[in-house]
Every structure is written in C-alpha cells, then in structure tokens.
PDB file of C-alpha atoms in Angstrom:
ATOM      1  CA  UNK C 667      82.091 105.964  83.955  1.00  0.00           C
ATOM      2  CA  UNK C 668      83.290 102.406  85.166  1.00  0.00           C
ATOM      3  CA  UNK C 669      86.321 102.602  87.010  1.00  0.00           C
ATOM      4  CA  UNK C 670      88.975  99.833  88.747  1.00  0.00           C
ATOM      5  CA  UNK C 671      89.461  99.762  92.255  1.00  0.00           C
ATOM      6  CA  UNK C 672      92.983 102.121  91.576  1.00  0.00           C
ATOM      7  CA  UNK C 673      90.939 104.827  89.804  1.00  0.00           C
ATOM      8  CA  UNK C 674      88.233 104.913  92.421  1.00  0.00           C
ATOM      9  CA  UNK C 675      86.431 108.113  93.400  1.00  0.00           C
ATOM     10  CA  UNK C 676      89.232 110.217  95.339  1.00  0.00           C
ATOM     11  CA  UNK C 677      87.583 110.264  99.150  1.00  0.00           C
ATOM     12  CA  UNK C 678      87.653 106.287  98.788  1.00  0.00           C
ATOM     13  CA  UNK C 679      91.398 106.420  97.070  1.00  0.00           C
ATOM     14  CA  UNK C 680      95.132 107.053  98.324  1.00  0.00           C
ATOM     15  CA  UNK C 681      95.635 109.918 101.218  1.00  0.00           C
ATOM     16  CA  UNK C 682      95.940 113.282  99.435  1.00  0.00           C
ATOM     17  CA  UNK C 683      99.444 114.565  99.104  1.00  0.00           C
ATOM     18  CA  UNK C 684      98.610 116.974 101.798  1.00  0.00           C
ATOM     19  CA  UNK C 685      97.910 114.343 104.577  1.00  0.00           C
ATOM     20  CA  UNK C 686     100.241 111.996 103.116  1.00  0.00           C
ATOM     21  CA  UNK C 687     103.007 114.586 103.994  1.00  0.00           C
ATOM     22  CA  UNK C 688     102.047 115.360 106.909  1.00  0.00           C
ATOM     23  CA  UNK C 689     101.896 111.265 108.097  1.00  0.00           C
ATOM     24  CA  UNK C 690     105.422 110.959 106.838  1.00  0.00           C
ATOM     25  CA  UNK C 691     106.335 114.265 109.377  1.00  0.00           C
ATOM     26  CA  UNK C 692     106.309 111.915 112.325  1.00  0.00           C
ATOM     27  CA  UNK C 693     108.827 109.248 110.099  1.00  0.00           C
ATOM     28  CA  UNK C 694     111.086 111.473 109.322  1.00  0.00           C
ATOM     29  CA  UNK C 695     111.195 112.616 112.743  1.00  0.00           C
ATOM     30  CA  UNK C 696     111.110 109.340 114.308  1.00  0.00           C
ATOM     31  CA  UNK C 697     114.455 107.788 111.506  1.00  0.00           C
ATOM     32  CA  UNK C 698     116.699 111.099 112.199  1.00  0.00           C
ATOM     33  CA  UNK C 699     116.304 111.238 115.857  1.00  0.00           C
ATOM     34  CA  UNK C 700     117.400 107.467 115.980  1.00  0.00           C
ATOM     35  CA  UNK C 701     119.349 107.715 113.933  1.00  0.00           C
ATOM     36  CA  UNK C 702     121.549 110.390 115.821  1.00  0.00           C
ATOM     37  CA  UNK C 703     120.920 108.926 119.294  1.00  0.00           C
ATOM     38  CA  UNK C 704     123.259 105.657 117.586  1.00  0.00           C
ATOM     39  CA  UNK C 705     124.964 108.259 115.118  1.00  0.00           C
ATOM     40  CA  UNK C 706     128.058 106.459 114.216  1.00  0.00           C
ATOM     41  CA  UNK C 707     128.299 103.059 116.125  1.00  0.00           C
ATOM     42  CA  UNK C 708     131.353 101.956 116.486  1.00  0.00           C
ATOM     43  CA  UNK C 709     132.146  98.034 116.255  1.00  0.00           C
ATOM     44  CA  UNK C 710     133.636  97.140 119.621  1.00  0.00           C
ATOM     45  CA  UNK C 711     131.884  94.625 122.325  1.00  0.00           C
ATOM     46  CA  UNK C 712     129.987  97.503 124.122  1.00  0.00           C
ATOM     47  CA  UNK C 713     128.044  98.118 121.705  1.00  0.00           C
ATOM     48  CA  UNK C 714     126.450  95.248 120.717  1.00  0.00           C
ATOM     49  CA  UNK C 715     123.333  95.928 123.192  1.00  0.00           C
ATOM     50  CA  UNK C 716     122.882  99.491 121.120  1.00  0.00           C
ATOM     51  CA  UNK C 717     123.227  97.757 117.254  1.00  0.00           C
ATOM     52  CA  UNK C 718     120.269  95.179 118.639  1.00  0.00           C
ATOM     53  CA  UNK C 719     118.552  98.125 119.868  1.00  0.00           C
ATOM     54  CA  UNK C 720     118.487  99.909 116.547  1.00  0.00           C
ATOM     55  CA  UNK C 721     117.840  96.542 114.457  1.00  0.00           C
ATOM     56  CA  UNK C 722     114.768  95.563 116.866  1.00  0.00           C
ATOM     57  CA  UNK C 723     113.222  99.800 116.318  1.00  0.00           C
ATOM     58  CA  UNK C 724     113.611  98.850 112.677  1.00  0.00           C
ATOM     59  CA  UNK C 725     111.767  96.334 112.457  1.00  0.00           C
ATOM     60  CA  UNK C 726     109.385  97.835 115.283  1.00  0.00           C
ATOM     61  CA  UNK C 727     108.676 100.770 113.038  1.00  0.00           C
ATOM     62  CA  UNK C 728     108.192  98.871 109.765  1.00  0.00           C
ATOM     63  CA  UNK C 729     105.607  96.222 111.172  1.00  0.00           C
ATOM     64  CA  UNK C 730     103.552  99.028 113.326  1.00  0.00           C
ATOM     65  CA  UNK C 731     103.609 102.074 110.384  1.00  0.00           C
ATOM     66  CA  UNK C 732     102.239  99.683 107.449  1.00  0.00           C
ATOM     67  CA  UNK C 733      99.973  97.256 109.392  1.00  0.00           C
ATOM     68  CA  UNK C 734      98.089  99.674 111.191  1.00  0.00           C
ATOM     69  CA  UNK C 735      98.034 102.169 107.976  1.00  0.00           C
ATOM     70  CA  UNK C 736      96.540  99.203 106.068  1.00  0.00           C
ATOM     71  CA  UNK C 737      93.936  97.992 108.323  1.00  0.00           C
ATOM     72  CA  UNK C 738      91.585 100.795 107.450  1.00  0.00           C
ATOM     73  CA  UNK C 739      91.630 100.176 103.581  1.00  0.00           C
ATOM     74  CA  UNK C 740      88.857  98.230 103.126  1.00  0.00           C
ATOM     75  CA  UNK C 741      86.540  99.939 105.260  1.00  0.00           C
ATOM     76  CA  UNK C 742      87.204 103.080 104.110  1.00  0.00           C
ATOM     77  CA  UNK C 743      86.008 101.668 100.407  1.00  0.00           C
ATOM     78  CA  UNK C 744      83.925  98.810 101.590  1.00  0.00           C
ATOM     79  CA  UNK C 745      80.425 100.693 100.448  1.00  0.00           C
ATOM     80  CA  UNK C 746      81.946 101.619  96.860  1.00  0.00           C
ATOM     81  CA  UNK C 747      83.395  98.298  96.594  1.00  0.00           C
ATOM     82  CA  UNK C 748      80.159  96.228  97.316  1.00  0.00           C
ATOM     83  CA  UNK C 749      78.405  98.443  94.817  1.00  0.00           C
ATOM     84  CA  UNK C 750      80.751  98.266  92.070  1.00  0.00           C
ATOM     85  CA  UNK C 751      81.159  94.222  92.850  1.00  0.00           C
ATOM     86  CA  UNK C 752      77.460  94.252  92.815  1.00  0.00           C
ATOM     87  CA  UNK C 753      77.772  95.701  89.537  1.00  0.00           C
ATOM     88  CA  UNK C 754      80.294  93.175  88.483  1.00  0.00           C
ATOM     89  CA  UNK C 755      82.777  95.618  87.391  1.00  0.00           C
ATOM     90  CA  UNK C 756      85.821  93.870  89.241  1.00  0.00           C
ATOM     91  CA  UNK C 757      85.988  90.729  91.039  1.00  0.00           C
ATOM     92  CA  UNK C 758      88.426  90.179  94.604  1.00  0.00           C
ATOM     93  CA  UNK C 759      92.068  89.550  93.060  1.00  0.00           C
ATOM     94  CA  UNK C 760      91.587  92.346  91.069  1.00  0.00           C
ATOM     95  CA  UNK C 761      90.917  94.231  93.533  1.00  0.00           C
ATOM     96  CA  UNK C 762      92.880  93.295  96.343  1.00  0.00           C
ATOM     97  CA  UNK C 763      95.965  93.162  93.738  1.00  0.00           C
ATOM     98  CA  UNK C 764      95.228  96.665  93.227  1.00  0.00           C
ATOM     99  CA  UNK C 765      94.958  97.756  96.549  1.00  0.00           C
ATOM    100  CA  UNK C 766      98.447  95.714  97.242  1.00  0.00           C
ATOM    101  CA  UNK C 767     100.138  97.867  94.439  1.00  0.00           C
ATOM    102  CA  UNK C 768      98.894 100.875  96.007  1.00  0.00           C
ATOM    103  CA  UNK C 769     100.259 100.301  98.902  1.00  0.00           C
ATOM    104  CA  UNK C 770     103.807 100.305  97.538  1.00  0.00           C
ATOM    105  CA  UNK C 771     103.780 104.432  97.625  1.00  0.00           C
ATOM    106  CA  UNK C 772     102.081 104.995  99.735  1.00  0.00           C
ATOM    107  CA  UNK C 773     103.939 103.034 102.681  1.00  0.00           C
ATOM    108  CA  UNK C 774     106.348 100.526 101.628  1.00  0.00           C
ATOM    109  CA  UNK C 775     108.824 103.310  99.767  1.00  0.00           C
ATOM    110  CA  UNK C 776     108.659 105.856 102.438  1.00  0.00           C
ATOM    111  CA  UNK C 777     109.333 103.744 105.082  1.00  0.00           C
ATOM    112  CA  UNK C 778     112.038 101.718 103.403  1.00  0.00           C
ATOM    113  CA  UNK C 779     113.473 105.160 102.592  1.00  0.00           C
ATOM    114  CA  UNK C 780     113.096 106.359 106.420  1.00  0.00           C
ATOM    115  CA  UNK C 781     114.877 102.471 107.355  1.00  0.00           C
ATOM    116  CA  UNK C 782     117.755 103.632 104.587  1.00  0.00           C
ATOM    117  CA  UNK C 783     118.755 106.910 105.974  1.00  0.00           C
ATOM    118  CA  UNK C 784     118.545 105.329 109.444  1.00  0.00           C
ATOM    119  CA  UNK C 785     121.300 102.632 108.520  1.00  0.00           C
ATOM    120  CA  UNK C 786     123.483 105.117 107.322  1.00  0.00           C
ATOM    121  CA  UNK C 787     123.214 107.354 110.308  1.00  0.00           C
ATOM    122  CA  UNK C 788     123.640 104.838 112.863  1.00  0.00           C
ATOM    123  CA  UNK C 789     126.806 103.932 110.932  1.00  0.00           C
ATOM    124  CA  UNK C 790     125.661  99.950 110.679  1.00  0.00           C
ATOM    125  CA  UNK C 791     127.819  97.626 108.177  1.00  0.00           C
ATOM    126  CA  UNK C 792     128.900 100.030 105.222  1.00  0.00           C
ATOM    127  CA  UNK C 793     129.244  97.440 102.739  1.00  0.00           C
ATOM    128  CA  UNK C 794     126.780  97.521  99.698  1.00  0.00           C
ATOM    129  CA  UNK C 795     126.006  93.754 100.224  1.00  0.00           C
ATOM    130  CA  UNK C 796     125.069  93.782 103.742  1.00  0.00           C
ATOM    131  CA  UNK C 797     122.496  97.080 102.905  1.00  0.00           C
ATOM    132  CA  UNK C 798     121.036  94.488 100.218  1.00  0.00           C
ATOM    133  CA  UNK C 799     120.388  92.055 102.855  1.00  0.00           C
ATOM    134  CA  UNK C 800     119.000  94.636 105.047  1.00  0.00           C
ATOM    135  CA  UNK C 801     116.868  96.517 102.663  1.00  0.00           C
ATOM    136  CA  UNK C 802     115.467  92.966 101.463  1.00  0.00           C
ATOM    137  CA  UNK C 803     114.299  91.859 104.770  1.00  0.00           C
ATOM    138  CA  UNK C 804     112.183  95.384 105.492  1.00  0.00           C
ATOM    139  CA  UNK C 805     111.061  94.739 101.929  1.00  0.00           C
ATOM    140  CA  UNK C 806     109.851  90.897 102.690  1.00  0.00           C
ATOM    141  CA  UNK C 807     108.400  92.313 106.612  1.00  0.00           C
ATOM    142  CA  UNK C 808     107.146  95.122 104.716  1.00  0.00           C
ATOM    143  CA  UNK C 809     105.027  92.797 102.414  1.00  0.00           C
ATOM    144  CA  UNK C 810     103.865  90.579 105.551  1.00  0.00           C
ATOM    145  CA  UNK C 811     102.714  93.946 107.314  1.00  0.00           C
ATOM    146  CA  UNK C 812     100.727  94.797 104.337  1.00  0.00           C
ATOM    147  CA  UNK C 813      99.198  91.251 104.511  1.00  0.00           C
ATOM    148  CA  UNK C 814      98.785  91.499 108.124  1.00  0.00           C
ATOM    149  CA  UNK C 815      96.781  95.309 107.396  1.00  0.00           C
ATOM    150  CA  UNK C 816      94.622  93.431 104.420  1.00  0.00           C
ATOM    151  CA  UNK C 817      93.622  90.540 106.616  1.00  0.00           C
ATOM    152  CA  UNK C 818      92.603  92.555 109.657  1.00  0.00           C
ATOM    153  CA  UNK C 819      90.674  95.183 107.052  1.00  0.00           C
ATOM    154  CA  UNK C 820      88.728  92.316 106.063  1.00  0.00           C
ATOM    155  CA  UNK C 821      87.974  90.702 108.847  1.00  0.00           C
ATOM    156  CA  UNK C 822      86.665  93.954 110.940  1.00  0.00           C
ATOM    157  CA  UNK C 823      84.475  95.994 108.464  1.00  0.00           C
ATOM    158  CA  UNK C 824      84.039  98.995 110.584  1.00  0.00           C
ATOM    159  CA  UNK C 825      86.489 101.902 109.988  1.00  0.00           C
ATOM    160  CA  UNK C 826      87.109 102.627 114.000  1.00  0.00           C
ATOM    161  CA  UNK C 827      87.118  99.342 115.179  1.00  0.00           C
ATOM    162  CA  UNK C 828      90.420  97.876 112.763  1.00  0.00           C
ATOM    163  CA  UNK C 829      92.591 100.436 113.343  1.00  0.00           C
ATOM    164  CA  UNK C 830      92.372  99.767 116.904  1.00  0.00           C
ATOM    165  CA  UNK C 831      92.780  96.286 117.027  1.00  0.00           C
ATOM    166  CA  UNK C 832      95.659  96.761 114.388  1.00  0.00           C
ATOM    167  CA  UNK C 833      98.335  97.557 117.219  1.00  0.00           C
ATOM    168  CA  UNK C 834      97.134  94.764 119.617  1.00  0.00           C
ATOM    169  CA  UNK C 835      97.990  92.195 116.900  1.00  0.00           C
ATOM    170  CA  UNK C 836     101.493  94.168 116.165  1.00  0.00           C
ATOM    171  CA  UNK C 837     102.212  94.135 120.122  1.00  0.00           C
ATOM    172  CA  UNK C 838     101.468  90.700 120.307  1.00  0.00           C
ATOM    173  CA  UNK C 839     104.037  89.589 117.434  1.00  0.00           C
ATOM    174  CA  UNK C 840     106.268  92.108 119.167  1.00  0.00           C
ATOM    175  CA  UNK C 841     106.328  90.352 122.701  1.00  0.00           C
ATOM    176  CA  UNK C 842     107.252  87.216 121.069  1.00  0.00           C
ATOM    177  CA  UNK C 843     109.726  88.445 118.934  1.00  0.00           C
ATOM    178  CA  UNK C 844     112.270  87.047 120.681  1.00  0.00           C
ATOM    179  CA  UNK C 845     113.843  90.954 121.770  1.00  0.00           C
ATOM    180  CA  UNK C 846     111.813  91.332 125.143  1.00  0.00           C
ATOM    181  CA  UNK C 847     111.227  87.576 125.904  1.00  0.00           C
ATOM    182  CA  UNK C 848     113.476  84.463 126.393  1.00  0.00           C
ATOM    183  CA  UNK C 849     111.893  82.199 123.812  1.00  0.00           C
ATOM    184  CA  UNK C 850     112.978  79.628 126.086  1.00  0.00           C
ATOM    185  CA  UNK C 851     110.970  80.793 128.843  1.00  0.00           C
ATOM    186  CA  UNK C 852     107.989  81.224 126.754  1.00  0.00           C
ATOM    187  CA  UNK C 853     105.410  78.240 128.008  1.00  0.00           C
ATOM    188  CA  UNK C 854     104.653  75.555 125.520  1.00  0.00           C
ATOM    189  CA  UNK C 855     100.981  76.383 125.448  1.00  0.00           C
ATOM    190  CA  UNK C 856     101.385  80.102 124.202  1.00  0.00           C
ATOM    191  CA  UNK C 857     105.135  79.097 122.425  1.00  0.00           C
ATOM    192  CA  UNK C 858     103.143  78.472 119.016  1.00  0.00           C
ATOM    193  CA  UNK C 859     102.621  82.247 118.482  1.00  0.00           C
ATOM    194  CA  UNK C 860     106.516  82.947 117.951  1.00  0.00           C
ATOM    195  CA  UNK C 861     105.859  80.909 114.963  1.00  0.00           C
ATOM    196  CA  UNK C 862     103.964  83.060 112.987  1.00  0.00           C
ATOM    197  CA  UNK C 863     105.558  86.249 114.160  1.00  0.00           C
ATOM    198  CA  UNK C 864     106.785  87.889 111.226  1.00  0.00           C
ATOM    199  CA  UNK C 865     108.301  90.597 113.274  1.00  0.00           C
ATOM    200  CA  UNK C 866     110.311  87.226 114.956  1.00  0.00           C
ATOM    201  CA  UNK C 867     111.726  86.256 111.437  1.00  0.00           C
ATOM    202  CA  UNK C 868     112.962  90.236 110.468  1.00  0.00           C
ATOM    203  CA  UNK C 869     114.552  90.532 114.107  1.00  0.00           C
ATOM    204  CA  UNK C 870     116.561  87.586 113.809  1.00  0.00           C
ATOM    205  CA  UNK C 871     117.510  88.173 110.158  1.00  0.00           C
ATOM    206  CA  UNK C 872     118.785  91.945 110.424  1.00  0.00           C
ATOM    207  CA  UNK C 873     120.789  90.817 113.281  1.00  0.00           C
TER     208      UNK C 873
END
C-alpha cells in the first residue's frame, strides 16, 4: 500500500531501537564523564577558563552528533524516494518536513537530554531561567545542525561519501567559532566564514 515518507519500509526508516541504543551508549558516556571532570564548578575567577571549556564541548557535541547523523538520510532512502516521487505519492516539503520531524527523536531529544544532565553536573547557573536560555540555544543549534545534515544529504547522494564530508564542514564552523581562533586575527579574505558559523552564534550565546 501507498505510504508517506514517515511510514516508509523499515530498512529505509528510523535506526531500530537496538542500534539507536547502542549510538546513544557513547552520549551518555561522553555527558557523565564531562560532566564529572567539571562536577560542581564553583563561581570564583579561576574558573572561568573551565565554564568556557564546558559551554564550547556543548555546543561541540550538539553540532557534530546531529549533523553528521543527518547527512546520511537521504541517501539511505534516496532509491525509495525517487520511486515513490516517480509515482507521485509525495512531493519535497512533504517529505523533507517529515524527515525534519523525525529527526526530533531520534537526535534532537537525546542529545538535549545528554546537554541537560551535563548542566546540572557541572553545577552551571542553577536558576530555572538561565537553563531556559540554555536549553533554547541547543534547541535553535540543534535545528541548524539538522539543516546543516539535510543540506549536505542532498547535495552528496552517495551513502559513504556524506558522512565523511559531514565532519569537515562541522570542523570548519568549529575553527571559526571564535573558541580556538582570535576572530581578530582571522584574515579578511577567509573572515566571511565566521558569519555563517552556527556553532559561532551557540558559543557566544551559552556564554
């Protein structure tokens, strides 16, 4: 029977719950063992280098975890898709709309869940307001890295080849991010790329 691009056949469809679990193993690991190393900042001068620190992996993690899980969406599906198009069963919105929604579960929760218990354990600003802020900016950079994911998925139609070039693209928004680099340093030719660093934007707003 017809089916939307959500209820697609299951090897084209979300991870099963098996290798889901097993990619949020490495998370999990990842949040608690940062989360300990800066368990329990306190708020004097000295450790203002270590709250940075923390911020910038947060940010890291978020923009690296969804982008490069994204990139091989489309694909993955791209010879069920081009039938079913062909077909005229669904046209693009829908289907990238559903594949956006997807992506909610599968990577934006878990790793704004991950981000959570890692602001708690690092003991960062208590207050319920300033968690707001901070869980709304990973929820904005999480929507750009899904963006990011969709963009390169489309762009490189070969399963192996957009997962690869995922990262390059994340490490290039990452040396401009304004954490490793003096943007003042940065030369006026290359400068433009801070720009449209998204990881740039999070950085500077969870600090």
């Amino acid at each position: 029977p017809p089916h939307t691009p959500c209820t697609a056949p299951s090897a084209f469809r979300a991870r099963c719950p098996t290798q889901a679990g097993a990619l949020r193993v490495p998370q999990v690991f990842f949040a608690m063992l940062f989360g300990l190393v800066y368990f329990q900042m306190d708020r004097s001068q000295t450790s203002l280098q270590n709250r940075s620190g923390i911020l910038f992996f947060t940010a890291m993690n978020m923009a690296f975890g969804i982008t490069i899980d994204t990139s091989s969406v489309i694909p993955v599906q791209l010879a069920v898709v081009s039938r079913e198009r062909a077909a005229r069963m669904y046209s693009i919105l829908p289907y990238y709309c559903a594949n956006w929604i997807c992506r909610v579960p599968l990577d934006v929760v878990p790793q704004l869940a991950v981000s959570a218990v890692q602001y708690y354990l690092a003991g960062l600003r208590p207050e319920p307001n300033y968690f707001a802020i901070f869980f709304c900016i990973l929820l904005l950079e999480a929507q750009c890295a899904v963006a990011l994911g969709m963009l390169i998925s489309a762009l490189l139609p070969s399963v192996e080849a957009a997962p690869q070039l995922a990262p390059l693209v994340v490490i290039l928004f990452l040396t401009f991010s304004g954490y490793f680099l003096n943007e003042d340093s940065i030369p006026d030719w290359i400068g433009w790329i801070k720009y449209i660093s998204f990881i740039r934007y999070a950085f500077q707003g969870l600090m």
